[in-house]
PDB file of C-alpha atoms in Angstrom:
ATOM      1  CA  UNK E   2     -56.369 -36.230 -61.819  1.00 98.00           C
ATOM      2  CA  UNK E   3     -53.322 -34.294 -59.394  1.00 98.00           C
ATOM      3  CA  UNK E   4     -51.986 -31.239 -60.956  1.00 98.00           C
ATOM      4  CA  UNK E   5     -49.022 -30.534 -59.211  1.00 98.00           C
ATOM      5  CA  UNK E   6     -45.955 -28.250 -58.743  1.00 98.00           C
ATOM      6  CA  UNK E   7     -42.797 -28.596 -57.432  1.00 98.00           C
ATOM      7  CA  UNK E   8     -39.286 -27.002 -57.062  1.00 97.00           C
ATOM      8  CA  UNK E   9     -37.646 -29.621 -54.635  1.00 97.00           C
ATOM      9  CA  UNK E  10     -40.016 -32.633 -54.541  1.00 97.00           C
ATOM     10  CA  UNK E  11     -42.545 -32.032 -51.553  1.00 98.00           C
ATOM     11  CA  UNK E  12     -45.662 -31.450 -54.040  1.00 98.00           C
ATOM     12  CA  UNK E  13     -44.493 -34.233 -55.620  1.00 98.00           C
ATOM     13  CA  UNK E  14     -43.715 -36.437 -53.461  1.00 98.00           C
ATOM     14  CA  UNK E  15     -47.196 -36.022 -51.702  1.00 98.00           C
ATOM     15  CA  UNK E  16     -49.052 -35.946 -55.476  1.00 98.00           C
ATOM     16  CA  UNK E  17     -47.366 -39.122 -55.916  1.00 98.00           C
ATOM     17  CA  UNK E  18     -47.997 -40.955 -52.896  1.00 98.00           C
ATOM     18  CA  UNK E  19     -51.880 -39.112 -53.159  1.00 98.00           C
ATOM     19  CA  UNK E  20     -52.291 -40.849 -56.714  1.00 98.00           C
ATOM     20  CA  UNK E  21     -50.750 -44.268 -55.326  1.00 97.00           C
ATOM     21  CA  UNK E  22     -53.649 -44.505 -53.041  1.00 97.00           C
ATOM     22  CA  UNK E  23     -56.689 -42.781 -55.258  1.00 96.00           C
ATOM     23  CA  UNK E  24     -55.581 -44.375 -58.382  1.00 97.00           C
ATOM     24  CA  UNK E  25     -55.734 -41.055 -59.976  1.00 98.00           C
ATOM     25  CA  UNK E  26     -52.942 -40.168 -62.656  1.00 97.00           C
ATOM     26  CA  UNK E  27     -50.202 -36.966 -62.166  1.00 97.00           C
ATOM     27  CA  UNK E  28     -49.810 -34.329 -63.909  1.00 98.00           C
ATOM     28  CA  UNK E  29     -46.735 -31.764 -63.666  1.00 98.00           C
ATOM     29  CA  UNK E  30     -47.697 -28.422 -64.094  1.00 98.00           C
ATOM     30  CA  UNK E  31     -43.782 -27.326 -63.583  1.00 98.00           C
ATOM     31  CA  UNK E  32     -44.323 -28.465 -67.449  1.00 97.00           C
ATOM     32  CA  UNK E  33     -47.414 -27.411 -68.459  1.00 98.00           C
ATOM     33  CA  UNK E  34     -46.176 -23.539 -66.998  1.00 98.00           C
ATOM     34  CA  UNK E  35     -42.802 -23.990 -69.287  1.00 97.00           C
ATOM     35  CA  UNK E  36     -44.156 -25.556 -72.244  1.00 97.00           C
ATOM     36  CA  UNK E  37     -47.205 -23.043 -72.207  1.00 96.00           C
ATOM     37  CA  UNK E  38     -49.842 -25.499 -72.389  1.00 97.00           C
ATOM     38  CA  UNK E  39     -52.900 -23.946 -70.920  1.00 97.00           C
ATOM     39  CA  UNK E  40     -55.914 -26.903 -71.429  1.00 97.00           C
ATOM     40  CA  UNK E  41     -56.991 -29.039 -68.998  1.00 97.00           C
ATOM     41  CA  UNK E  42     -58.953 -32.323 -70.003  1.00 98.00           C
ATOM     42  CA  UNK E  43     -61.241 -33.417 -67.563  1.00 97.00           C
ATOM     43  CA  UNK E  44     -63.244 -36.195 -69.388  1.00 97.00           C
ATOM     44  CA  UNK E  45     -63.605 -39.091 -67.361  1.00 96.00           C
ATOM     45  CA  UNK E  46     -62.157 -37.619 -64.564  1.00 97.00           C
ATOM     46  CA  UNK E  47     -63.727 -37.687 -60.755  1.00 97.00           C
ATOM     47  CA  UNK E  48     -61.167 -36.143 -59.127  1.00 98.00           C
ATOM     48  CA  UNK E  49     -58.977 -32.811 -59.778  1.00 98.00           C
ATOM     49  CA  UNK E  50     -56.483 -32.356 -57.084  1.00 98.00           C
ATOM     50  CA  UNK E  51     -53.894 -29.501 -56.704  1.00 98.00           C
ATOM     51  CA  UNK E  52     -50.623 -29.830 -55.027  1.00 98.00           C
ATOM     52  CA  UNK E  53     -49.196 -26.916 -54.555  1.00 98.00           C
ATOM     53  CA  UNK E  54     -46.366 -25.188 -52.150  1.00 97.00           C
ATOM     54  CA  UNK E  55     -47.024 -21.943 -50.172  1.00 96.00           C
ATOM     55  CA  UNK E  56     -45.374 -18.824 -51.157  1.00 96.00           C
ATOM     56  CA  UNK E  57     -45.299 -15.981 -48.586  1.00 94.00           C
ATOM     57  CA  UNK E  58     -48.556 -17.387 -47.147  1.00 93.00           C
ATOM     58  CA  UNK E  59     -50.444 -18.101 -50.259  1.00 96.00           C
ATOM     59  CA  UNK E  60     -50.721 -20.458 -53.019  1.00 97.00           C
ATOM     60  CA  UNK E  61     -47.544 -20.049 -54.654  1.00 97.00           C
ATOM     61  CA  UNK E  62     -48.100 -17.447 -57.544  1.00 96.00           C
ATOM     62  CA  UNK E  63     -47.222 -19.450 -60.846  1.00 97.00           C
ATOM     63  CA  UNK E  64     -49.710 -22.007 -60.071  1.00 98.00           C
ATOM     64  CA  UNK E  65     -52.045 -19.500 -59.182  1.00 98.00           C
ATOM     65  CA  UNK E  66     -51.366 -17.540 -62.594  1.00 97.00           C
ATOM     66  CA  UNK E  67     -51.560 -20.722 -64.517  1.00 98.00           C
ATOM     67  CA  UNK E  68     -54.973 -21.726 -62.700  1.00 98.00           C
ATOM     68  CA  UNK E  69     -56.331 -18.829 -63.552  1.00 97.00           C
ATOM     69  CA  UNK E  70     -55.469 -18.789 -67.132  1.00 97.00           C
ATOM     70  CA  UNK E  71     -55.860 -22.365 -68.331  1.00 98.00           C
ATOM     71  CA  UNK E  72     -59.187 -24.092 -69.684  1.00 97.00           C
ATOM     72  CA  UNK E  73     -60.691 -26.949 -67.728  1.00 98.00           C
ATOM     73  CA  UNK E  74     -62.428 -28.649 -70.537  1.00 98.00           C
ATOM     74  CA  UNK E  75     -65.432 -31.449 -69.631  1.00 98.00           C
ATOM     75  CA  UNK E  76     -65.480 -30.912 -66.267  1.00 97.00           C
ATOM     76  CA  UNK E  77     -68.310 -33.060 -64.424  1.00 95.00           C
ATOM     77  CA  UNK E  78     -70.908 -31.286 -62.085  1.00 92.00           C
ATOM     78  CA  UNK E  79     -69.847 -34.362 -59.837  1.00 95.00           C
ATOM     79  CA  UNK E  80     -66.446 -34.147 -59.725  1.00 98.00           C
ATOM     80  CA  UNK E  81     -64.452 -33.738 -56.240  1.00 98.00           C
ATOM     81  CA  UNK E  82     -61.943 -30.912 -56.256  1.00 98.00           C
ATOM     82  CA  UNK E  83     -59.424 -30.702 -53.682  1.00 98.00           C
ATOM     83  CA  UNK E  84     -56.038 -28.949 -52.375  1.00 98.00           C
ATOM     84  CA  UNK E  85     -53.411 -30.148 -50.873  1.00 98.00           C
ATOM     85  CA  UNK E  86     -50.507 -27.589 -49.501  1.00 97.00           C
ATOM     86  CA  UNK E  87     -47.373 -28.256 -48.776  1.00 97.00           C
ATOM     87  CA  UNK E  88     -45.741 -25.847 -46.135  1.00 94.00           C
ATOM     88  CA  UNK E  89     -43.178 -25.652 -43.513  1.00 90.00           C
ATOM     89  CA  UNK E  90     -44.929 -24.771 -40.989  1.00 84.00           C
ATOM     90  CA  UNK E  91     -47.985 -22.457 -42.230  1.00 87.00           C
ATOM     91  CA  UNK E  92     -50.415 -22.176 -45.279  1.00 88.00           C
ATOM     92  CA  UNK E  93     -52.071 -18.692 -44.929  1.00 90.00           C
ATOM     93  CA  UNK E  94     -54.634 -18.041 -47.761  1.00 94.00           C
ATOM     94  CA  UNK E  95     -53.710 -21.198 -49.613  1.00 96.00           C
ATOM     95  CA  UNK E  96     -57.527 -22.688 -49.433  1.00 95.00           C
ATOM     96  CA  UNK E  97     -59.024 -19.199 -50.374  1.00 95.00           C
ATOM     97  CA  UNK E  98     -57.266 -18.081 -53.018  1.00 96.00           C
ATOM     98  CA  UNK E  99     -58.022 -21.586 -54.472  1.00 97.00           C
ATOM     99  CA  UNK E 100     -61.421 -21.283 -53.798  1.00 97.00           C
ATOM    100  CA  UNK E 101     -61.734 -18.183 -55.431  1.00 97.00           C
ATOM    101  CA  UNK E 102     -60.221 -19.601 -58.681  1.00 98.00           C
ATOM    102  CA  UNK E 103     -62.404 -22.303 -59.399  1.00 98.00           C
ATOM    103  CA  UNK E 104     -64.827 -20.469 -58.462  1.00 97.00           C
ATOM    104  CA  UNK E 105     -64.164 -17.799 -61.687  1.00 97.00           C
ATOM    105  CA  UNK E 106     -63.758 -21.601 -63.439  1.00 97.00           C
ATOM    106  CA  UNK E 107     -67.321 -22.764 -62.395  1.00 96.00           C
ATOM    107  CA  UNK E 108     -65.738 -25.518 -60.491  1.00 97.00           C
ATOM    108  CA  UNK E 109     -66.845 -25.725 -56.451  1.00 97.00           C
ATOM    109  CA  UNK E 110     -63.383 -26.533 -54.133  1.00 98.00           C
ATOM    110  CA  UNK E 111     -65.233 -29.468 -51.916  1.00 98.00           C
ATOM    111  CA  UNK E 112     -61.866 -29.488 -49.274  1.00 98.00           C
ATOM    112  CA  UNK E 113     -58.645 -28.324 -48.625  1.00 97.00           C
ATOM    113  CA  UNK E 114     -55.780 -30.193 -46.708  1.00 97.00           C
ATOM    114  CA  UNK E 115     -52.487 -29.234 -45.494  1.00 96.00           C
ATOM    115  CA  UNK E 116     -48.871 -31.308 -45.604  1.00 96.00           C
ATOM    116  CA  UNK E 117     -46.337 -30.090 -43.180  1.00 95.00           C
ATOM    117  CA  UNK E 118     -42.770 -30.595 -45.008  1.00 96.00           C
ATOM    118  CA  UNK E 119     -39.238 -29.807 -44.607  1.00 96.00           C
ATOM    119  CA  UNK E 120     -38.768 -26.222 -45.076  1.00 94.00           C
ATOM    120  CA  UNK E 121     -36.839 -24.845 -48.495  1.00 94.00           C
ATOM    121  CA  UNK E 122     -36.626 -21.260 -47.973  1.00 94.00           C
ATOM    122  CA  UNK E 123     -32.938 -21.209 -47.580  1.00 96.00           C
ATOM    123  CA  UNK E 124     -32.973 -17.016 -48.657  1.00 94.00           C
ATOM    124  CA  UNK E 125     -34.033 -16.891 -44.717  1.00 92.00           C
ATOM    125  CA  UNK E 126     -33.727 -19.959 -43.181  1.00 92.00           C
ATOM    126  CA  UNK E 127     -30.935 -22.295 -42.084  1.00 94.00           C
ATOM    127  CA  UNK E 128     -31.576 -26.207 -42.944  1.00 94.00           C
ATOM    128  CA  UNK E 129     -32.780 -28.826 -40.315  1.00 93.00           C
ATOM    129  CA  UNK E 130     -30.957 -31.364 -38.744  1.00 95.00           C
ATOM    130  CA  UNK E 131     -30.924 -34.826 -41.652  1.00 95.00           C
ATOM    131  CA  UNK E 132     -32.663 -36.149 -37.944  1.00 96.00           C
ATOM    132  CA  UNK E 133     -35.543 -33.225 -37.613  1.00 95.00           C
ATOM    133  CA  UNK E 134     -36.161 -33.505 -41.877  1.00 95.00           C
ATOM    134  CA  UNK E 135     -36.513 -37.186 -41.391  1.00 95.00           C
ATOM    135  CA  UNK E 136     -38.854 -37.336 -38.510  1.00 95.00           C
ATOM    136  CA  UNK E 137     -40.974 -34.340 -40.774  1.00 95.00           C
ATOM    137  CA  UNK E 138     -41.287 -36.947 -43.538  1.00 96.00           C
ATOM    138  CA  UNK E 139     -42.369 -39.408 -41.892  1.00 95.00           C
ATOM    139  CA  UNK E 140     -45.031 -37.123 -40.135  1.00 95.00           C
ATOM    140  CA  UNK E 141     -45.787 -36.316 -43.417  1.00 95.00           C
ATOM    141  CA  UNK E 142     -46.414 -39.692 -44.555  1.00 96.00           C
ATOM    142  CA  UNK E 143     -49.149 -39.999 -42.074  1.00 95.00           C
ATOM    143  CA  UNK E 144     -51.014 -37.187 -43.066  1.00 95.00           C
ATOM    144  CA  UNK E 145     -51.040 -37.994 -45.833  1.00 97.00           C
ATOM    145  CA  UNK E 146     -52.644 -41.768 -45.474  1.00 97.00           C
ATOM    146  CA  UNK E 147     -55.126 -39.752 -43.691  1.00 97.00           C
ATOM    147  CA  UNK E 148     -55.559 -36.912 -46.566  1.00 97.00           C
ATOM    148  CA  UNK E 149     -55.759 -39.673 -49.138  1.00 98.00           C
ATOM    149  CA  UNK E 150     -58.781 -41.585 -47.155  1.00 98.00           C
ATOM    150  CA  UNK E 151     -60.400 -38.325 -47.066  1.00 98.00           C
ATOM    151  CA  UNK E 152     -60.457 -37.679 -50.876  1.00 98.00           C
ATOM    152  CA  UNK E 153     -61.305 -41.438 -51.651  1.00 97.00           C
ATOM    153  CA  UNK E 154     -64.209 -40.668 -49.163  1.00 97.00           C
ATOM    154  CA  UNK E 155     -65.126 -37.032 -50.954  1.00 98.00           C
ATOM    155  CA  UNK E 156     -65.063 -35.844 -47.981  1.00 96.00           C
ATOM    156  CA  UNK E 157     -66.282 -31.980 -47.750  1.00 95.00           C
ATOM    157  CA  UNK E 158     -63.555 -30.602 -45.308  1.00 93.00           C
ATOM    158  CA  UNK E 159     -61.331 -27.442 -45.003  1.00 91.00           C
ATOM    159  CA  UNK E 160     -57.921 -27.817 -42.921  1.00 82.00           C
ATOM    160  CA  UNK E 161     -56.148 -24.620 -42.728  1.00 74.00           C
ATOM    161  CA  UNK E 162     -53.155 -23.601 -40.939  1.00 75.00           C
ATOM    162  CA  UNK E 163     -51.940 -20.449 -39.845  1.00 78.00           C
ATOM    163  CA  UNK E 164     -54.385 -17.958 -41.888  1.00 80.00           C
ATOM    164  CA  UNK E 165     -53.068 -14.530 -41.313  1.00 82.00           C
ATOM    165  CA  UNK E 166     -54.984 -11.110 -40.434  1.00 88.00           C
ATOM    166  CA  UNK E 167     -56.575  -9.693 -43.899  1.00 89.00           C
ATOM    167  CA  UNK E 168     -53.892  -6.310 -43.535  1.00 90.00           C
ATOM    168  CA  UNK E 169     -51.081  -8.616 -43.367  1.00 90.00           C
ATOM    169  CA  UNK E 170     -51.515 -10.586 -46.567  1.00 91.00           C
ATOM    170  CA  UNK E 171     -52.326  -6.978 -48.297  1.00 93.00           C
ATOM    171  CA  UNK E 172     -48.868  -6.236 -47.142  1.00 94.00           C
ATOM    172  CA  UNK E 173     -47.281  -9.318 -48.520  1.00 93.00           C
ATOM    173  CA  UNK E 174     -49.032  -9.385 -51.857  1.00 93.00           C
ATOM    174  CA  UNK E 175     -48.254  -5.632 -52.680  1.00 94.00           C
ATOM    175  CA  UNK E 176     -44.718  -5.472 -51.159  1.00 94.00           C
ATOM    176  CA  UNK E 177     -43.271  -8.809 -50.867  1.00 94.00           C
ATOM    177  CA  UNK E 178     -44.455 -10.880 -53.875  1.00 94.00           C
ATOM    178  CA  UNK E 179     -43.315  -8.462 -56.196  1.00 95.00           C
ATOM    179  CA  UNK E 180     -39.912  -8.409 -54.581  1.00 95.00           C
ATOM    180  CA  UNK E 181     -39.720 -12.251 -54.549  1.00 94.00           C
ATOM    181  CA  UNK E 182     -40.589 -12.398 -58.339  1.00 96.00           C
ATOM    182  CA  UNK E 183     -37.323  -9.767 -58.805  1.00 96.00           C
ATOM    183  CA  UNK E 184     -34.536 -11.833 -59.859  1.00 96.00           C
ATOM    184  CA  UNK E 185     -31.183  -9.597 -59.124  1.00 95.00           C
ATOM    185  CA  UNK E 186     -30.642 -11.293 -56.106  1.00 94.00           C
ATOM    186  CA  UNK E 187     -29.535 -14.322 -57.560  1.00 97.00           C
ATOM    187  CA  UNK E 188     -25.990 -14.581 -58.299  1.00 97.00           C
ATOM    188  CA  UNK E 189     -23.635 -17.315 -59.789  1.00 97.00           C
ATOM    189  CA  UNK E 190     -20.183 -18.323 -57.939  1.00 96.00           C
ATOM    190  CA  UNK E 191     -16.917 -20.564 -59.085  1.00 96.00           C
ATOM    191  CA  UNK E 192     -18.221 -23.262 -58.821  1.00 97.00           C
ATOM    192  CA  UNK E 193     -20.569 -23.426 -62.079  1.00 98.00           C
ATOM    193  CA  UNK E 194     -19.811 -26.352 -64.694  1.00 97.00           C
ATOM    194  CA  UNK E 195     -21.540 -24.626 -67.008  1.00 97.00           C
ATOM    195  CA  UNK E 196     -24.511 -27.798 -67.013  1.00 97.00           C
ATOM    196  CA  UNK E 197     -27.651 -25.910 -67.810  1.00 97.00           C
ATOM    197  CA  UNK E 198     -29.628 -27.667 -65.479  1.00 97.00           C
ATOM    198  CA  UNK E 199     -31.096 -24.350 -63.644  1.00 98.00           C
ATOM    199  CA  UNK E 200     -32.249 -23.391 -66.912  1.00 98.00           C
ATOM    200  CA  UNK E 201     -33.928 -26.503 -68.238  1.00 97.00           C
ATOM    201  CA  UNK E 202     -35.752 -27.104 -64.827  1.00 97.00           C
ATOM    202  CA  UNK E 203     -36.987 -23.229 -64.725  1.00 98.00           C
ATOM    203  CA  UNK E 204     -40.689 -23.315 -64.996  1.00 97.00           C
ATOM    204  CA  UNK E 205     -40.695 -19.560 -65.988  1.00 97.00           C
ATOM    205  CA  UNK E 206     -38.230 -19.832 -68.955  1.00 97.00           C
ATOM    206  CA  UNK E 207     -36.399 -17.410 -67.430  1.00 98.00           C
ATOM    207  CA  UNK E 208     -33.073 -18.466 -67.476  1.00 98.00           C
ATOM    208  CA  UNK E 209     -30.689 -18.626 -70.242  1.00 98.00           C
ATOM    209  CA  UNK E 210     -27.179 -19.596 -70.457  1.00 98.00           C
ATOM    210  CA  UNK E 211     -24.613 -17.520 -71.836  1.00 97.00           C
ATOM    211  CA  UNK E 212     -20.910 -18.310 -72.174  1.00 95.00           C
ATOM    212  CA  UNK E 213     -21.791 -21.667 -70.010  1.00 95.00           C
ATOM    213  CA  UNK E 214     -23.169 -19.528 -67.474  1.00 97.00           C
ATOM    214  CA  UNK E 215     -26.976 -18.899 -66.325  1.00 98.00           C
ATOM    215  CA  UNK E 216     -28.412 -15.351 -66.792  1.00 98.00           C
ATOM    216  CA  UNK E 217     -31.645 -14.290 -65.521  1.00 98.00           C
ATOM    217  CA  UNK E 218     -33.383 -12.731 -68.227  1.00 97.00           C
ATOM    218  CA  UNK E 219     -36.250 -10.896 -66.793  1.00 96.00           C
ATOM    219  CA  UNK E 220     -38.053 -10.051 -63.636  1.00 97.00           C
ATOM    220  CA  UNK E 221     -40.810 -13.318 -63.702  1.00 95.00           C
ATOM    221  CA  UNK E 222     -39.230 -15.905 -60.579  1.00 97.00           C
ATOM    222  CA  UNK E 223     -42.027 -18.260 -59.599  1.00 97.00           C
ATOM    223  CA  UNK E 224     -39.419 -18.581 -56.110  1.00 95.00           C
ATOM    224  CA  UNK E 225     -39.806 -22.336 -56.514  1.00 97.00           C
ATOM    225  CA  UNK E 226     -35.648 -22.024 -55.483  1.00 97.00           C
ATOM    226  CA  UNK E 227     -35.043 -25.268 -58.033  1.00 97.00           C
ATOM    227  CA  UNK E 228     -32.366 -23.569 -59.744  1.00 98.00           C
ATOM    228  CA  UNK E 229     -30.363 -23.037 -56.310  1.00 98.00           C
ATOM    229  CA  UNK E 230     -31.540 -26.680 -54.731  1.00 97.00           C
ATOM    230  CA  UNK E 231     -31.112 -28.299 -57.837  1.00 97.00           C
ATOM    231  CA  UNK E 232     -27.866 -26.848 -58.703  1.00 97.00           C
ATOM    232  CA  UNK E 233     -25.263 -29.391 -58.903  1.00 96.00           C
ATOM    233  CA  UNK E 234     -22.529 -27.891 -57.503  1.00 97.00           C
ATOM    234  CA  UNK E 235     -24.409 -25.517 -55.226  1.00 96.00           C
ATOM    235  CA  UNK E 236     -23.024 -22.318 -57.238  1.00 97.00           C
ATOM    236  CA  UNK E 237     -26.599 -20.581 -57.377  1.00 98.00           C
ATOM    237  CA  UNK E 238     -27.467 -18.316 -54.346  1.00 97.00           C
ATOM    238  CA  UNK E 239     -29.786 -15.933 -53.609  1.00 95.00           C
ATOM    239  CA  UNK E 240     -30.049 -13.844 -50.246  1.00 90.00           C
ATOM    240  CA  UNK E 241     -28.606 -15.881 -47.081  1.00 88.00           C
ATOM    241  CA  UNK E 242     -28.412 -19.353 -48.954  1.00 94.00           C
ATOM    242  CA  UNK E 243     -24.609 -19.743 -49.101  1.00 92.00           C
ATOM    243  CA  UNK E 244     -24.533 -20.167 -45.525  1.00 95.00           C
ATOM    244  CA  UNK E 245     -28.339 -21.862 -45.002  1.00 95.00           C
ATOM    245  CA  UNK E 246     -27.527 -25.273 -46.989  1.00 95.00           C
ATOM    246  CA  UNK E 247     -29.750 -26.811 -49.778  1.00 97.00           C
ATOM    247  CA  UNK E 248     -32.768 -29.215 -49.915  1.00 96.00           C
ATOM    248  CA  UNK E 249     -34.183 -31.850 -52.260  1.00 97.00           C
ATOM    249  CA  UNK E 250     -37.157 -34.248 -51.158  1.00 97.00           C
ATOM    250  CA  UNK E 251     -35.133 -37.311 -50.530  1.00 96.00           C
ATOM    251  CA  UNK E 252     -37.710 -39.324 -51.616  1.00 95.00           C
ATOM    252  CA  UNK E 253     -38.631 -38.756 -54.841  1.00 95.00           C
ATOM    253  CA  UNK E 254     -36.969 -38.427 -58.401  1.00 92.00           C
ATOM    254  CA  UNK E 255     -37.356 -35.158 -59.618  1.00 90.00           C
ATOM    255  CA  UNK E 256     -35.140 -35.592 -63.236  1.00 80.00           C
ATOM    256  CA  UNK E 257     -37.676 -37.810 -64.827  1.00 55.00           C
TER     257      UNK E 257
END
């Protein structure tokens, strides 16, 4: 089993390419987090993979929320639990804070991997080149053959990347989390049809649409950026993203 999440189609990209080679089956928890379904069913299961993005250096906050809340029913003492984070560049605390989770579960995290993938953080960051994002994907794919040999293996291994002084994630999670979760950033240009798609795709139900126009309801962003990728027309923006372009994981379908 792969629980993963995904705003653009990294995590699921790499869930899906994971399960082609282990044979396991995918499961979204975009919709488990919107449709409030909180039980896991482990029966017959030998793996239980997460896919997950990082968030300011940690394992991004709704799947951490979600993990920490939802039942893992007949979990076997034998069963090989794994990460896998998807990150531009960096993964911080990613592995630990998963660690610690299944640990308050009773489940022991046997390894950790990392998946280097085109950056989405378009509040800060300008796009890549189409040249640099297609090189990174096929990097990617790779890793991931390698990742995927590892897990069919149960190997007991823990890749981390870029794991930041103890002070500095302190920092992030009491300043900058809670700023990322604000949502008054986000504003709505011209260019809206009026389609509703940032609101069906919001994982947080946080978005509503009034008078054919989204409205953020309430201070709860999981800063997955799918409403402003995923926006048709490109009329959703938040911070610098008018001027940093958009980004969807060319290689996977993300409206099924």
């Amino acid at each position: 089993m792969i629980l993963y999440f995904s705003g653009t189609g990294n995590s699921k990209y790499c869930a899906e390419f994971l399960a082609k080679e282990t044979g396991d089956k995918i499961i979204s928890l975009n919709e488990l987090i919107k449709n409030n379904i909180n039980v896991i069913d482990c029966a017959g299961e030998k793996n239980l993979g997460i896919v997950a993005p990082t968030y300011d250096m940690d394992l991004a906050y709704a799947v951490a929320e979600f993990l920490y809340r939802a039942e893992f029913w007949n979990v076997s003492r034998e069963i090989y639990a794994y990460g896998v984070f998807t990150c531009g560049s960096i993964c911080g605390d990613c592995a630990d804070t998963l660690k610690k989770i299944f640990a308050y579960k009773n489940i022991n995290l046997n390894a950790s991997f990392v998946a280097a993938m085109p950056d989405n953080y378009v509040i800060a960051f300008k796009q890549k080149s189409e040249a640099a994002k297609k090189s990174k994907l096929e990097k990617a794919d790779a890793a991931l053959k390698e990742i995927a040999k590892d897990i069919q293996a149960h190997k007991s291994i823990f890749k981390r990347k870029g794991k930041l002084p103890g002070f500095v994630m302190k920092f992030i999670r009491r300043f900058i989390v809670p700023a990322q979760r604000k949502v008054k950033d986000f504003t709505v240009n011209e260019n809206c049809i009026g389609c509703g798609r940032c609101a069906r795709i919001c994982p947080m139900n946080i978005i509503k649409m009034e008078n054919n126009r989204p409205v953020w309801t309430r201070d709860d962003c999981a800063c997955c950026l799918a409403c402003l990728h995923r926006c048709p027309k490109q009329a959703i923006n938040r911070g610098g993203s008018a001027k940093n372009g958009r980004y969807v994981n060319p290689n996977v379908n993300l409206e099924e």
